[in-house]
Amino acid sequence: MSLQPIGPLRDRHDLRSLAYLAMQALAMAWQWRHGFHPVVFAASLFLAVGITVIHHNHAHLPMWTRRGLNRATDLAITLLQGHPTCAMHPAHRLNHHRHHHGPRDVARTWRFGDHNHLGGWMLHPFQALTPVYPLVLAWLRRLHGRHPGAWRWYALQYLAWIGSWAALLLLDPGKALLLVIVPQLFGLHWLLAANYLQHAHADDREPLARARNFEGVLNPLLFNIGLHTAHHAHARAHWSQLPGLHRQYRARIDPRLLEPSFPAYVARVFLLAPFMPRYRSRSLRLATTTAPRPHKDC
């Protein structure tokens, strides 16, 4: 499916991305003015997860065809997400998508034990930050000497993030923490923990066995983030193109890496498996058989 631009917007489907950004700003502002509301707060938590997916997609393929609009979107995501967008490039594109969850991927899930359970998912973001953030800082140091203009732009993102937190905490610490920072941290946890969901017990040695795929209602709500094999094979494809690409690969993906329902997967692997061994996940890296090798163009 070819892209469907609207003016400088690269594809019309990103009107939904822009709507998520606007709704999150409105949800936070409304509660700041009117007070905590459980339904609005729950929506804000969901939107926080959605914004991390938007950030991921925007890092792979910028939303706009104009530099100024992309930079404005970078700042908007930085402020709404609670962390600079620039960190995605060294941590994700230069690391994860270069090494595809293999031995040189510093955030590979099996670095911290080849397991797949609730505790591993909960801890993975904290474990991954330890090797990942030195990559980000080293990349920023190199930029400072080689590309000072880019470094200043990324420094501005850090100032915007830290400045926004400082300003809100000075205005009202309680509101800032509950209504803004907690949803942002919730979303950031999901951003990092998604790596665990998508790759724990997968097999990085085979291109079509590197990632787990979640089908079902998750994808329409979260920009097709569950179709991860197709994303690794076509990292620059727009997220709206992933269902078509997924259909091309699906028959060659190990069935153990195809999950029809994300809630059912969580219930089976994270909640029931500790008490019912038949539901426990098994590592494909340790299995005697793996998914069939793909064609060379994969």
mmCIF file of C-alpha atoms in Angstrom:
data_model
loop_
_atom_site.group_PDB
_atom_site.id
_atom_site.type_symbol
_atom_site.label_atom_id
_atom_site.label_comp_id
_atom_site.label_asym_id
_atom_site.label_seq_id
_atom_site.Cartn_x
_atom_site.Cartn_y
_atom_site.Cartn_z
ATOM 1 C CA MET A 1 0.000 0.000 0.000
ATOM 2 C CA SER A 2 1.444 3.338 -1.025
ATOM 3 C CA LEU A 3 1.479 6.358 1.275
ATOM 4 C CA GLN A 4 -1.426 8.787 1.163
ATOM 5 C CA PRO A 5 -0.051 12.262 1.925
ATOM 6 C CA ILE A 6 -2.084 15.251 3.046
ATOM 7 C CA GLY A 7 -0.043 18.356 2.331
ATOM 8 C CA PRO A 8 3.240 18.020 4.265
ATOM 9 C CA LEU A 9 1.843 15.143 6.369
ATOM 10 C CA ARG A 10 3.509 12.013 4.994
ATOM 11 C CA ASP A 11 0.432 9.833 5.322
ATOM 12 C CA ARG A 12 -3.188 10.564 6.228
ATOM 13 C CA HIS A 13 -3.186 7.814 8.870
ATOM 14 C CA ASP A 14 -0.999 10.023 11.032
ATOM 15 C CA LEU A 15 -3.970 12.267 11.649
ATOM 16 C CA ARG A 16 -4.653 9.630 14.319
ATOM 17 C CA SER A 17 -1.137 10.117 15.710
ATOM 18 C CA LEU A 18 -1.722 13.859 15.920
ATOM 19 C CA ALA A 19 -5.095 13.241 17.590
ATOM 20 C CA TYR A 20 -3.451 11.106 20.294
ATOM 21 C CA LEU A 21 -0.921 13.863 21.002
ATOM 22 C CA ALA A 22 -3.668 16.494 21.222
ATOM 23 C CA MET A 23 -5.901 14.312 23.415
ATOM 24 C CA GLN A 24 -3.087 13.656 25.876
ATOM 25 C CA ALA A 25 -2.385 17.376 26.218
ATOM 26 C CA LEU A 26 -6.098 17.995 26.759
ATOM 27 C CA ALA A 27 -6.439 15.151 29.299
ATOM 28 C CA MET A 28 -3.550 16.491 31.374
ATOM 29 C CA ALA A 29 -4.705 20.101 31.125
ATOM 30 C CA TRP A 30 -8.334 19.247 31.972
ATOM 31 C CA GLN A 31 -7.359 17.352 35.119
ATOM 32 C CA TRP A 32 -4.917 20.079 36.129
ATOM 33 C CA ARG A 33 -7.811 22.541 36.039
ATOM 34 C CA HIS A 34 -10.685 20.360 37.294
ATOM 35 C CA GLY A 35 -8.937 17.743 39.402
ATOM 36 C CA PHE A 36 -8.252 14.025 39.142
ATOM 37 C CA HIS A 37 -10.879 12.008 37.276
ATOM 38 C CA PRO A 38 -10.473 8.200 37.112
ATOM 39 C CA VAL A 39 -11.787 7.840 33.555
ATOM 40 C CA VAL A 40 -9.705 10.709 32.192
ATOM 41 C CA PHE A 41 -6.661 9.458 34.101
ATOM 42 C CA ALA A 42 -7.092 5.951 32.655
ATOM 43 C CA ALA A 43 -7.346 7.495 29.187
ATOM 44 C CA SER A 44 -4.169 9.463 29.896
ATOM 45 C CA LEU A 45 -2.330 6.242 30.805
ATOM 46 C CA PHE A 46 -3.443 4.616 27.564
ATOM 47 C CA LEU A 47 -2.493 7.699 25.545
ATOM 48 C CA ALA A 48 0.923 7.723 27.229
ATOM 49 C CA VAL A 49 1.547 4.242 25.823
ATOM 50 C CA GLY A 50 0.243 5.369 22.432
ATOM 51 C CA ILE A 51 2.600 8.346 22.413
ATOM 52 C CA THR A 52 5.619 6.115 22.969
ATOM 53 C CA VAL A 53 4.539 4.130 19.892
ATOM 54 C CA ILE A 54 4.102 7.379 17.950
ATOM 55 C CA HIS A 55 7.612 8.351 19.053
ATOM 56 C CA HIS A 56 8.948 5.000 17.829
ATOM 57 C CA ASN A 57 7.203 5.359 14.467
ATOM 58 C CA HIS A 58 8.252 8.985 14.025
ATOM 59 C CA ALA A 59 11.896 8.034 14.734
ATOM 60 C CA HIS A 60 11.841 5.436 11.957
ATOM 61 C CA LEU A 61 9.934 7.517 9.417
ATOM 62 C CA PRO A 62 9.351 11.182 10.280
ATOM 63 C CA MET A 63 5.710 12.164 10.183
ATOM 64 C CA TRP A 64 6.217 15.203 7.994
ATOM 65 C CA THR A 65 8.080 15.994 4.799
ATOM 66 C CA ARG A 66 9.204 19.355 6.222
ATOM 67 C CA ARG A 67 12.048 19.661 8.702
ATOM 68 C CA GLY A 68 10.424 22.411 10.774
ATOM 69 C CA LEU A 69 7.240 20.405 11.307
ATOM 70 C CA ASN A 70 9.229 17.312 12.251
ATOM 71 C CA ARG A 71 11.193 19.330 14.799
ATOM 72 C CA ALA A 72 7.996 20.777 16.243
ATOM 73 C CA THR A 73 6.640 17.228 16.544
ATOM 74 C CA ASP A 74 9.881 16.138 18.240
ATOM 75 C CA LEU A 75 9.394 18.827 20.876
ATOM 76 C CA ALA A 76 5.711 17.992 21.334
ATOM 77 C CA ILE A 77 6.513 14.307 21.864
ATOM 78 C CA THR A 78 9.384 15.218 24.210
ATOM 79 C CA LEU A 79 7.079 17.315 26.394
ATOM 80 C CA LEU A 80 4.186 14.847 26.371
ATOM 81 C CA GLN A 81 6.297 11.705 26.710
ATOM 82 C CA GLY A 82 8.609 13.029 29.419
ATOM 83 C CA HIS A 83 11.891 12.253 27.669
ATOM 84 C CA PRO A 84 13.754 13.621 24.616
ATOM 85 C CA THR A 85 12.956 11.955 21.312
ATOM 86 C CA CYS A 86 16.603 12.045 20.229
ATOM 87 C CA ALA A 87 17.505 9.109 22.499
ATOM 88 C CA MET A 88 15.591 6.747 20.209
ATOM 89 C CA HIS A 89 18.231 7.041 17.476
ATOM 90 C CA PRO A 90 21.290 5.624 19.300
ATOM 91 C CA ALA A 91 19.348 3.322 21.622
ATOM 92 C CA HIS A 92 16.939 1.849 19.099
ATOM 93 C CA ARG A 93 17.913 2.479 15.495
ATOM 94 C CA LEU A 94 21.711 2.260 15.881
ATOM 95 C CA ASN A 95 21.549 -0.569 18.411
ATOM 96 C CA HIS A 96 18.414 -2.691 18.253
ATOM 97 C CA HIS A 97 17.724 -2.430 14.522
ATOM 98 C CA ARG A 98 21.385 -2.776 13.623
ATOM 99 C CA HIS A 99 21.938 -5.919 15.716
ATOM 100 C CA HIS A 100 18.376 -7.344 15.689
ATOM 101 C CA HIS A 101 18.321 -8.612 19.274
ATOM 102 C CA GLY A 102 21.567 -10.506 18.688
ATOM 103 C CA PRO A 103 24.717 -10.713 20.836
ATOM 104 C CA ARG A 104 25.754 -7.125 20.037
ATOM 105 C CA ASP A 105 22.348 -5.651 20.920
ATOM 106 C CA VAL A 106 23.047 -4.244 24.379
ATOM 107 C CA ALA A 107 19.347 -4.372 25.337
ATOM 108 C CA ARG A 108 18.756 -7.970 24.190
ATOM 109 C CA THR A 109 16.378 -9.649 26.598
ATOM 110 C CA TRP A 110 18.483 -12.792 27.047
ATOM 111 C CA ARG A 111 21.403 -10.684 28.290
ATOM 112 C CA PHE A 112 19.575 -10.625 31.618
ATOM 113 C CA GLY A 113 18.578 -14.307 31.491
ATOM 114 C CA ASP A 114 16.810 -16.262 28.763
ATOM 115 C CA HIS A 115 13.403 -16.177 30.434
ATOM 116 C CA ASN A 116 9.887 -14.982 29.714
ATOM 117 C CA HIS A 117 7.767 -14.259 32.779
ATOM 118 C CA LEU A 118 6.084 -11.399 34.618
ATOM 119 C CA GLY A 119 9.102 -10.502 36.741
ATOM 120 C CA GLY A 120 11.330 -10.363 33.692
ATOM 121 C CA TRP A 121 8.903 -8.031 31.937
ATOM 122 C CA MET A 122 8.614 -5.755 34.962
ATOM 123 C CA LEU A 123 12.383 -5.542 35.485
ATOM 124 C CA HIS A 124 13.501 -5.339 31.849
ATOM 125 C CA PRO A 125 13.175 -1.533 31.497
ATOM 126 C CA PHE A 126 15.397 -0.971 34.527
ATOM 127 C CA GLN A 127 17.914 -3.595 33.431
ATOM 128 C CA ALA A 128 18.028 -2.292 29.861
ATOM 129 C CA LEU A 129 18.659 1.307 30.915
ATOM 130 C CA THR A 130 21.993 0.345 32.479
ATOM 131 C CA PRO A 131 23.693 -0.564 29.165
ATOM 132 C CA VAL A 132 21.513 1.589 26.886
ATOM 133 C CA TYR A 133 21.953 5.032 28.398
ATOM 134 C CA PRO A 134 25.767 4.995 28.182
ATOM 135 C CA LEU A 135 25.234 4.480 24.432
ATOM 136 C CA VAL A 136 23.050 7.586 24.327
ATOM 137 C CA LEU A 137 25.530 9.696 26.293
ATOM 138 C CA ALA A 138 28.502 8.529 24.204
ATOM 139 C CA TRP A 139 26.590 9.362 21.025
ATOM 140 C CA LEU A 140 25.790 12.849 22.346
ATOM 141 C CA ARG A 141 29.469 13.402 23.256
ATOM 142 C CA ARG A 142 30.544 12.475 19.715
ATOM 143 C CA LEU A 143 27.959 14.835 18.270
ATOM 144 C CA HIS A 144 29.234 17.695 20.424
ATOM 145 C CA GLY A 145 32.568 17.604 18.617
ATOM 146 C CA ARG A 146 31.488 16.565 15.129
ATOM 147 C CA HIS A 147 28.054 18.124 14.659
ATOM 148 C CA PRO A 148 27.607 20.955 17.175
ATOM 149 C CA GLY A 149 24.391 22.165 15.533
ATOM 150 C CA ALA A 150 22.722 18.779 15.986
ATOM 151 C CA TRP A 151 24.065 18.596 19.535
ATOM 152 C CA ARG A 152 22.490 21.968 20.377
ATOM 153 C CA TRP A 153 19.131 20.783 19.005
ATOM 154 C CA TYR A 154 19.243 17.652 21.156
ATOM 155 C CA ALA A 155 20.397 19.662 24.176
ATOM 156 C CA LEU A 156 17.310 21.845 23.655
ATOM 157 C CA GLN A 157 15.146 18.725 23.891
ATOM 158 C CA TYR A 158 16.715 17.843 27.241
ATOM 159 C CA LEU A 159 16.206 21.407 28.468
ATOM 160 C CA ALA A 160 12.569 21.321 27.347
ATOM 161 C CA TRP A 161 11.961 18.047 29.194
ATOM 162 C CA ILE A 162 13.735 19.001 32.422
ATOM 163 C CA GLY A 163 12.378 22.551 32.296
ATOM 164 C CA SER A 164 8.786 21.349 31.871
ATOM 165 C CA TRP A 165 9.062 19.028 34.870
ATOM 166 C CA ALA A 166 10.696 21.725 36.987
ATOM 167 C CA ALA A 167 8.047 24.312 36.091
ATOM 168 C CA LEU A 168 5.132 21.970 36.803
ATOM 169 C CA LEU A 169 6.652 20.766 40.084
ATOM 170 C CA LEU A 170 7.085 24.381 41.190
ATOM 171 C CA LEU A 171 3.466 25.171 40.303
ATOM 172 C CA ASP A 172 1.966 22.176 42.123
ATOM 173 C CA PRO A 173 4.095 19.146 43.045
ATOM 174 C CA GLY A 174 1.108 16.874 43.692
ATOM 175 C CA LYS A 175 -0.606 17.593 40.392
ATOM 176 C CA ALA A 176 2.677 17.445 38.491
ATOM 177 C CA LEU A 177 3.513 13.999 39.838
ATOM 178 C CA LEU A 178 0.089 12.414 39.564
ATOM 179 C CA LEU A 179 -1.323 13.988 36.419
ATOM 180 C CA VAL A 180 1.794 14.408 34.284
ATOM 181 C CA ILE A 181 4.880 12.528 35.473
ATOM 182 C CA VAL A 182 3.209 9.261 36.528
ATOM 183 C CA PRO A 183 1.491 8.785 33.117
ATOM 184 C CA GLN A 184 4.744 9.661 31.372
ATOM 185 C CA LEU A 185 6.732 7.129 33.402
ATOM 186 C CA PHE A 186 4.003 4.549 32.785
ATOM 187 C CA GLY A 187 4.326 5.086 29.043
ATOM 188 C CA LEU A 188 8.127 4.984 29.156
ATOM 189 C CA HIS A 189 8.018 1.687 31.040
ATOM 190 C CA TRP A 190 5.881 0.245 28.261
ATOM 191 C CA LEU A 191 8.237 1.659 25.629
ATOM 192 C CA LEU A 192 11.155 -0.284 27.099
ATOM 193 C CA ALA A 193 9.147 -3.305 28.222
ATOM 194 C CA ALA A 194 7.758 -3.764 24.695
ATOM 195 C CA ASN A 195 11.200 -5.079 23.774
ATOM 196 C CA TYR A 196 10.657 -7.914 26.258
ATOM 197 C CA LEU A 197 7.168 -8.692 24.995
ATOM 198 C CA GLN A 198 8.343 -8.789 21.394
ATOM 199 C CA HIS A 199 11.628 -10.659 21.809
ATOM 200 C CA ALA A 200 11.780 -12.742 25.012
ATOM 201 C CA HIS A 201 12.273 -16.409 24.039
ATOM 202 C CA ALA A 202 12.474 -15.542 20.329
ATOM 203 C CA ASP A 203 15.507 -16.648 18.268
ATOM 204 C CA ASP A 204 17.751 -13.829 17.052
ATOM 205 C CA ARG A 205 19.660 -16.265 14.814
ATOM 206 C CA GLU A 206 16.805 -16.522 12.319
ATOM 207 C CA PRO A 207 15.444 -13.379 10.596
ATOM 208 C CA LEU A 208 11.833 -14.556 10.787
ATOM 209 C CA ALA A 209 12.170 -15.852 14.339
ATOM 210 C CA ARG A 210 13.587 -12.700 15.921
ATOM 211 C CA ALA A 211 10.318 -11.293 17.120
ATOM 212 C CA ARG A 212 6.939 -12.226 18.525
ATOM 213 C CA ASN A 213 3.872 -10.860 16.739
ATOM 214 C CA PHE A 214 0.644 -9.839 18.419
ATOM 215 C CA GLU A 215 -2.402 -9.800 16.187
ATOM 216 C CA GLY A 216 -5.925 -8.703 17.082
ATOM 217 C CA VAL A 217 -7.262 -5.441 18.501
ATOM 218 C CA LEU A 218 -3.895 -4.270 19.828
ATOM 219 C CA ASN A 219 -2.796 -3.084 16.416
ATOM 220 C CA PRO A 220 -5.654 -0.768 15.411
ATOM 221 C CA LEU A 221 -5.364 0.911 18.818
ATOM 222 C CA LEU A 222 -1.547 1.165 18.939
ATOM 223 C CA PHE A 223 -0.429 1.795 15.372
ATOM 224 C CA ASN A 224 0.321 -1.840 14.440
ATOM 225 C CA ILE A 225 3.085 -2.119 17.031
ATOM 226 C CA GLY A 226 2.355 -5.830 17.434
ATOM 227 C CA LEU A 227 3.455 -6.730 13.885
ATOM 228 C CA HIS A 228 7.102 -6.818 14.773
ATOM 229 C CA THR A 229 8.598 -9.263 12.273
ATOM 230 C CA ALA A 230 7.472 -7.083 9.376
ATOM 231 C CA HIS A 231 8.762 -4.004 11.176
ATOM 232 C CA HIS A 232 12.246 -5.498 11.587
ATOM 233 C CA ALA A 233 12.295 -6.522 7.926
ATOM 234 C CA HIS A 234 11.067 -3.081 6.771
ATOM 235 C CA ALA A 235 12.100 -0.587 9.430
ATOM 236 C CA ARG A 236 11.382 2.414 7.194
ATOM 237 C CA ALA A 237 7.894 1.272 6.229
ATOM 238 C CA HIS A 238 5.071 3.446 7.492
ATOM 239 C CA TRP A 239 3.159 1.796 10.335
ATOM 240 C CA SER A 240 -0.034 1.732 8.236
ATOM 241 C CA GLN A 241 1.740 -0.584 5.747
ATOM 242 C CA LEU A 242 2.657 -3.241 8.319
ATOM 243 C CA PRO A 243 -0.557 -5.360 8.095
ATOM 244 C CA GLY A 244 0.060 -5.961 4.394
ATOM 245 C CA LEU A 245 3.713 -6.775 4.987
ATOM 246 C CA HIS A 246 2.797 -9.059 7.895
ATOM 247 C CA ARG A 247 0.520 -11.080 5.624
ATOM 248 C CA GLN A 248 3.458 -11.668 3.262
ATOM 249 C CA TYR A 249 5.592 -13.170 6.062
ATOM 250 C CA ARG A 250 2.976 -14.828 8.246
ATOM 251 C CA ALA A 251 3.047 -18.325 6.705
ATOM 252 C CA ARG A 252 6.826 -18.524 7.231
ATOM 253 C CA ILE A 253 6.814 -17.377 10.871
ATOM 254 C CA ASP A 254 7.015 -20.022 13.591
ATOM 255 C CA PRO A 255 3.443 -20.396 14.981
ATOM 256 C CA ARG A 256 4.876 -19.998 18.492
ATOM 257 C CA LEU A 257 5.658 -16.393 17.566
ATOM 258 C CA LEU A 258 2.133 -15.600 16.381
ATOM 259 C CA GLU A 259 -0.185 -14.516 19.180
ATOM 260 C CA PRO A 260 -3.830 -13.875 18.218
ATOM 261 C CA SER A 261 -4.578 -11.959 21.428
ATOM 262 C CA PHE A 262 -2.304 -9.834 23.581
ATOM 263 C CA PRO A 263 -4.505 -10.128 26.723
ATOM 264 C CA ALA A 264 -4.657 -13.920 26.288
ATOM 265 C CA TYR A 265 -0.860 -14.057 25.949
ATOM 266 C CA VAL A 266 -0.377 -12.026 29.144
ATOM 267 C CA ALA A 267 -2.889 -14.177 31.029
ATOM 268 C CA ARG A 268 -1.314 -17.421 29.837
ATOM 269 C CA VAL A 269 2.423 -16.622 30.053
ATOM 270 C CA PHE A 270 2.573 -14.111 32.890
ATOM 271 C CA LEU A 271 -0.335 -15.060 35.160
ATOM 272 C CA LEU A 272 -1.132 -18.763 34.678
ATOM 273 C CA ALA A 273 2.286 -20.185 33.783
ATOM 274 C CA PRO A 274 3.766 -19.957 37.320
ATOM 275 C CA PHE A 275 1.006 -22.313 38.523
ATOM 276 C CA MET A 276 0.366 -24.338 35.352
ATOM 277 C CA PRO A 277 3.624 -25.510 33.743
ATOM 278 C CA ARG A 278 1.990 -26.338 30.399
ATOM 279 C CA TYR A 279 1.539 -22.600 29.793
ATOM 280 C CA ARG A 280 5.191 -21.713 30.377
ATOM 281 C CA SER A 281 7.061 -20.109 27.517
ATOM 282 C CA ARG A 282 9.962 -22.041 25.977
ATOM 283 C CA SER A 283 13.032 -20.421 24.452
ATOM 284 C CA LEU A 284 13.339 -20.818 20.687
ATOM 285 C CA ARG A 285 17.064 -20.117 21.027
ATOM 286 C CA LEU A 286 17.394 -23.365 22.961
ATOM 287 C CA ALA A 287 14.957 -25.378 20.861
ATOM 288 C CA THR A 288 16.271 -28.147 18.642
ATOM 289 C CA THR A 289 14.194 -26.888 15.727
ATOM 290 C CA THR A 290 13.737 -23.304 14.587
ATOM 291 C CA ALA A 291 11.597 -21.501 12.067
ATOM 292 C CA PRO A 292 12.423 -22.214 8.403
ATOM 293 C CA ARG A 293 15.106 -19.972 6.979
ATOM 294 C CA PRO A 294 13.603 -17.107 4.966
ATOM 295 C CA HIS A 295 14.475 -16.127 1.440
ATOM 296 C CA LYS A 296 17.487 -13.877 1.031
ATOM 297 C CA ASP A 297 15.385 -10.744 0.558
ATOM 298 C CA CYS A 298 14.163 -10.971 4.166
#
